[in-house]
Each structure stands twice: as C-alpha cells, then as structure tokens.
Short mmCIF file of C-alpha atoms in Angstrom, two decimals:
data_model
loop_
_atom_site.label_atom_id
_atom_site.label_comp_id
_atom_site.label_asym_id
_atom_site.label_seq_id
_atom_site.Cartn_x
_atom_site.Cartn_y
_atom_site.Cartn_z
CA UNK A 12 -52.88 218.16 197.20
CA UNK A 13 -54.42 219.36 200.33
CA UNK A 14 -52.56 218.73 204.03
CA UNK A 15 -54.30 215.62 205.07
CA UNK A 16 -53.68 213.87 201.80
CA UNK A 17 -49.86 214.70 202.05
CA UNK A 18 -49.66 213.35 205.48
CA UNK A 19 -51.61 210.36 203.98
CA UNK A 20 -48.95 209.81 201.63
CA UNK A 21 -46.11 210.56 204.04
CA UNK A 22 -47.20 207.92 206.38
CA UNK A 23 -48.04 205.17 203.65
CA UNK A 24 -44.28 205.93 202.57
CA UNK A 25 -43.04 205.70 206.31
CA UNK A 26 -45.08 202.17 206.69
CA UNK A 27 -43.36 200.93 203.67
CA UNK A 28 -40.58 201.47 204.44
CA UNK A 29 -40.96 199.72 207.72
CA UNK A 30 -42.38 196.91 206.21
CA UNK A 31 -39.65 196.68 204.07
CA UNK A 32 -36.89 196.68 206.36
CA UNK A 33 -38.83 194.06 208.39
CA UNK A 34 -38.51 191.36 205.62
CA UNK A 35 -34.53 192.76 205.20
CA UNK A 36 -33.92 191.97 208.79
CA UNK A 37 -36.12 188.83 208.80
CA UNK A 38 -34.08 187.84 206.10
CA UNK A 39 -30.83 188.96 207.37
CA UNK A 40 -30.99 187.96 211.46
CA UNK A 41 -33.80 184.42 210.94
CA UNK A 42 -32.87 183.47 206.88
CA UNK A 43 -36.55 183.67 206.12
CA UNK A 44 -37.43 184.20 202.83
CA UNK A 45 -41.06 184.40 203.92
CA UNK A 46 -40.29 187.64 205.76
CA UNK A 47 -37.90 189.07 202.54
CA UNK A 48 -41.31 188.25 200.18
CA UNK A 49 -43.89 189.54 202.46
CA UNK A 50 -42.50 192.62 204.33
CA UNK A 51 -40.10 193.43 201.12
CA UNK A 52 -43.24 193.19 198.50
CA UNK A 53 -45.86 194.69 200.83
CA UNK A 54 -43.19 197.37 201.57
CA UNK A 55 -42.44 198.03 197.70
CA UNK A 56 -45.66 198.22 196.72
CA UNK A 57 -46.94 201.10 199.98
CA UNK A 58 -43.98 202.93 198.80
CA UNK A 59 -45.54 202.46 195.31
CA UNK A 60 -49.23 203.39 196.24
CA UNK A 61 -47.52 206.57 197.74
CA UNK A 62 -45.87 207.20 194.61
CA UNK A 63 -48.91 207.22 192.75
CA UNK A 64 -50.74 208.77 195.36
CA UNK A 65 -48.86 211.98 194.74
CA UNK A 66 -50.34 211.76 191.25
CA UNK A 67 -53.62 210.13 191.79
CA UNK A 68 -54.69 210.90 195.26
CA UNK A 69 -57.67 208.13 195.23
CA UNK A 70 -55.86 205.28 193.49
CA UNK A 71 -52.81 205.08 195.58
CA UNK A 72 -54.96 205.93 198.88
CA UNK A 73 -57.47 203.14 198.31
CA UNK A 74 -54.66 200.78 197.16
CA UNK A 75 -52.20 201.82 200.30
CA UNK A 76 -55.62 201.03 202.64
CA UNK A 77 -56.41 197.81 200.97
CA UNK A 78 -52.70 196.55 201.80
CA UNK A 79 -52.73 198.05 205.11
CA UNK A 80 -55.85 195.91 206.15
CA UNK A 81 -54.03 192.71 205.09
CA UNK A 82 -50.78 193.47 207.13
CA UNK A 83 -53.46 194.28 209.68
CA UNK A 84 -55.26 191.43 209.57
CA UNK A 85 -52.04 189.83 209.47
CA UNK A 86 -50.62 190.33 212.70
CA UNK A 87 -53.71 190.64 214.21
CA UNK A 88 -54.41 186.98 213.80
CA UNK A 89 -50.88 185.88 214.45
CA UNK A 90 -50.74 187.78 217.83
CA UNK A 91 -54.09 186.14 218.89
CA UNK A 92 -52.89 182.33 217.26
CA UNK A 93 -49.61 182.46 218.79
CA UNK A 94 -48.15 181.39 222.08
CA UNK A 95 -46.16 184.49 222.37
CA UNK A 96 -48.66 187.52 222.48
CA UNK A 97 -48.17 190.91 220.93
CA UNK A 98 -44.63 190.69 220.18
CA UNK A 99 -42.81 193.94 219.28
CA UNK A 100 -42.87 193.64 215.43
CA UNK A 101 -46.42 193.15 215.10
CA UNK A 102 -47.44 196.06 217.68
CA UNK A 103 -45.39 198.20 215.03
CA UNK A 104 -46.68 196.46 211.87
CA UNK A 105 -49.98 196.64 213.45
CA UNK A 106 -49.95 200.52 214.69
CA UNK A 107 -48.57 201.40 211.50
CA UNK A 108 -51.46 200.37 209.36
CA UNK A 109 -53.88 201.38 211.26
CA UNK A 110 -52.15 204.93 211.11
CA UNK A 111 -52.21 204.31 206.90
CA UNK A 112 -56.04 203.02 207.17
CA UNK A 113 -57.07 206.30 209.67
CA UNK A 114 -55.24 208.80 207.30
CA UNK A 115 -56.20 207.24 203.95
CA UNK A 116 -59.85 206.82 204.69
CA UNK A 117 -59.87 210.67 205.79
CA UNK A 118 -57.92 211.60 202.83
CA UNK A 119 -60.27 209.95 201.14
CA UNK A 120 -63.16 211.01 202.23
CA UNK A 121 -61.90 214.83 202.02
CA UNK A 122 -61.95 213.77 198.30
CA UNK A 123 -64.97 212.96 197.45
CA UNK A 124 -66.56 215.61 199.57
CA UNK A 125 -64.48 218.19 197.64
CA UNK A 126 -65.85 216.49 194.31
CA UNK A 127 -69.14 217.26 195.17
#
C-alpha cells in the first residue's frame, strides 16, 4: 500500500469517525434518532470502507467516495435550504468529505496508473 493510499484510508477512518460521533451527540444533546441513523450508519460504514480498504485498496476507496458525495451533497443542500447558513457541523461534515473524495480519487487514480 503506497503513501497516498494510506493517508486515503487514514482520513476515510478520521471522517467516520466524525460522522459517527455527530449522530451520538445528535442523539445525546437534540434526541434525534435521525442524526443516531444517519451520522452513526454513514460513520460505521467509512470506518468499514477503510477497513476493507486496507485489503482492497479500490473497493473500499470507491465505496468511502461514493458515501462521501452523499454526506456532501447532504449538507451542501441543507446549508443553501436553510435559514441558518453554514452552520458549524456541516462546514466539518462538509470539509471532511471533500478531504475523503480529494484523497480517494488520487488514491485511486495512482491505482490504476500503476496497473497499467
């Protein structure tokens, strides 16, 4: 596993866990069992695709970037929907996977060049 795809890993693992605190303290602080299914399961499942990554470089990268796009997307549209602007948790949901999509689609690429 070459430098880039570790760091691609270690950041998918660092965004799920963020994630998945998120829906813990959403949980915990508003009772919303929205935020415990959402940030919990997208959380699991990036620590997951950087489990497998490890393994399976391509696999867990492409399924870490397709997640991070969602969350993207995600908070994305609720910053521009809602009244409040860019709150706090979405400029770290948001900065997050765009860090995951950046260093997966290098990893990635580095991959299939080195297939070649």
């Amino acid at each position: 596993m070459t430098t880039l795809q570790k760091a691609a890993v270690g950041v998918t693992a660092a965004y799920g866990l963020i994630a998945l605190t998120g829906g813990l303290i959403g949980y915990v602080k508003a009772g919303s069992l929205a935020s415990l299914i959402a940030g919990g399961g997208s959380g699991v499942l990036l620590l997951i695709s950087a489990a497998i990554a490890r393994q399976k470089p391509k696999g867990g990268l492409i399924t870490a970037l397709v997640i991070s796009v969602i969350l993207v997307g995600r908070f994305v549209k609720a910053s521009f929907t809602g009244d409040g602007g860019l709150s706090t948790v979405a400029a770290v949901m948001i900065a997050g996977g765009l860090a995951v999509i950046v260093t997966s689609a290098l990893a990635l690429r580095e991959l299939s060049q080195s297939a070649r």
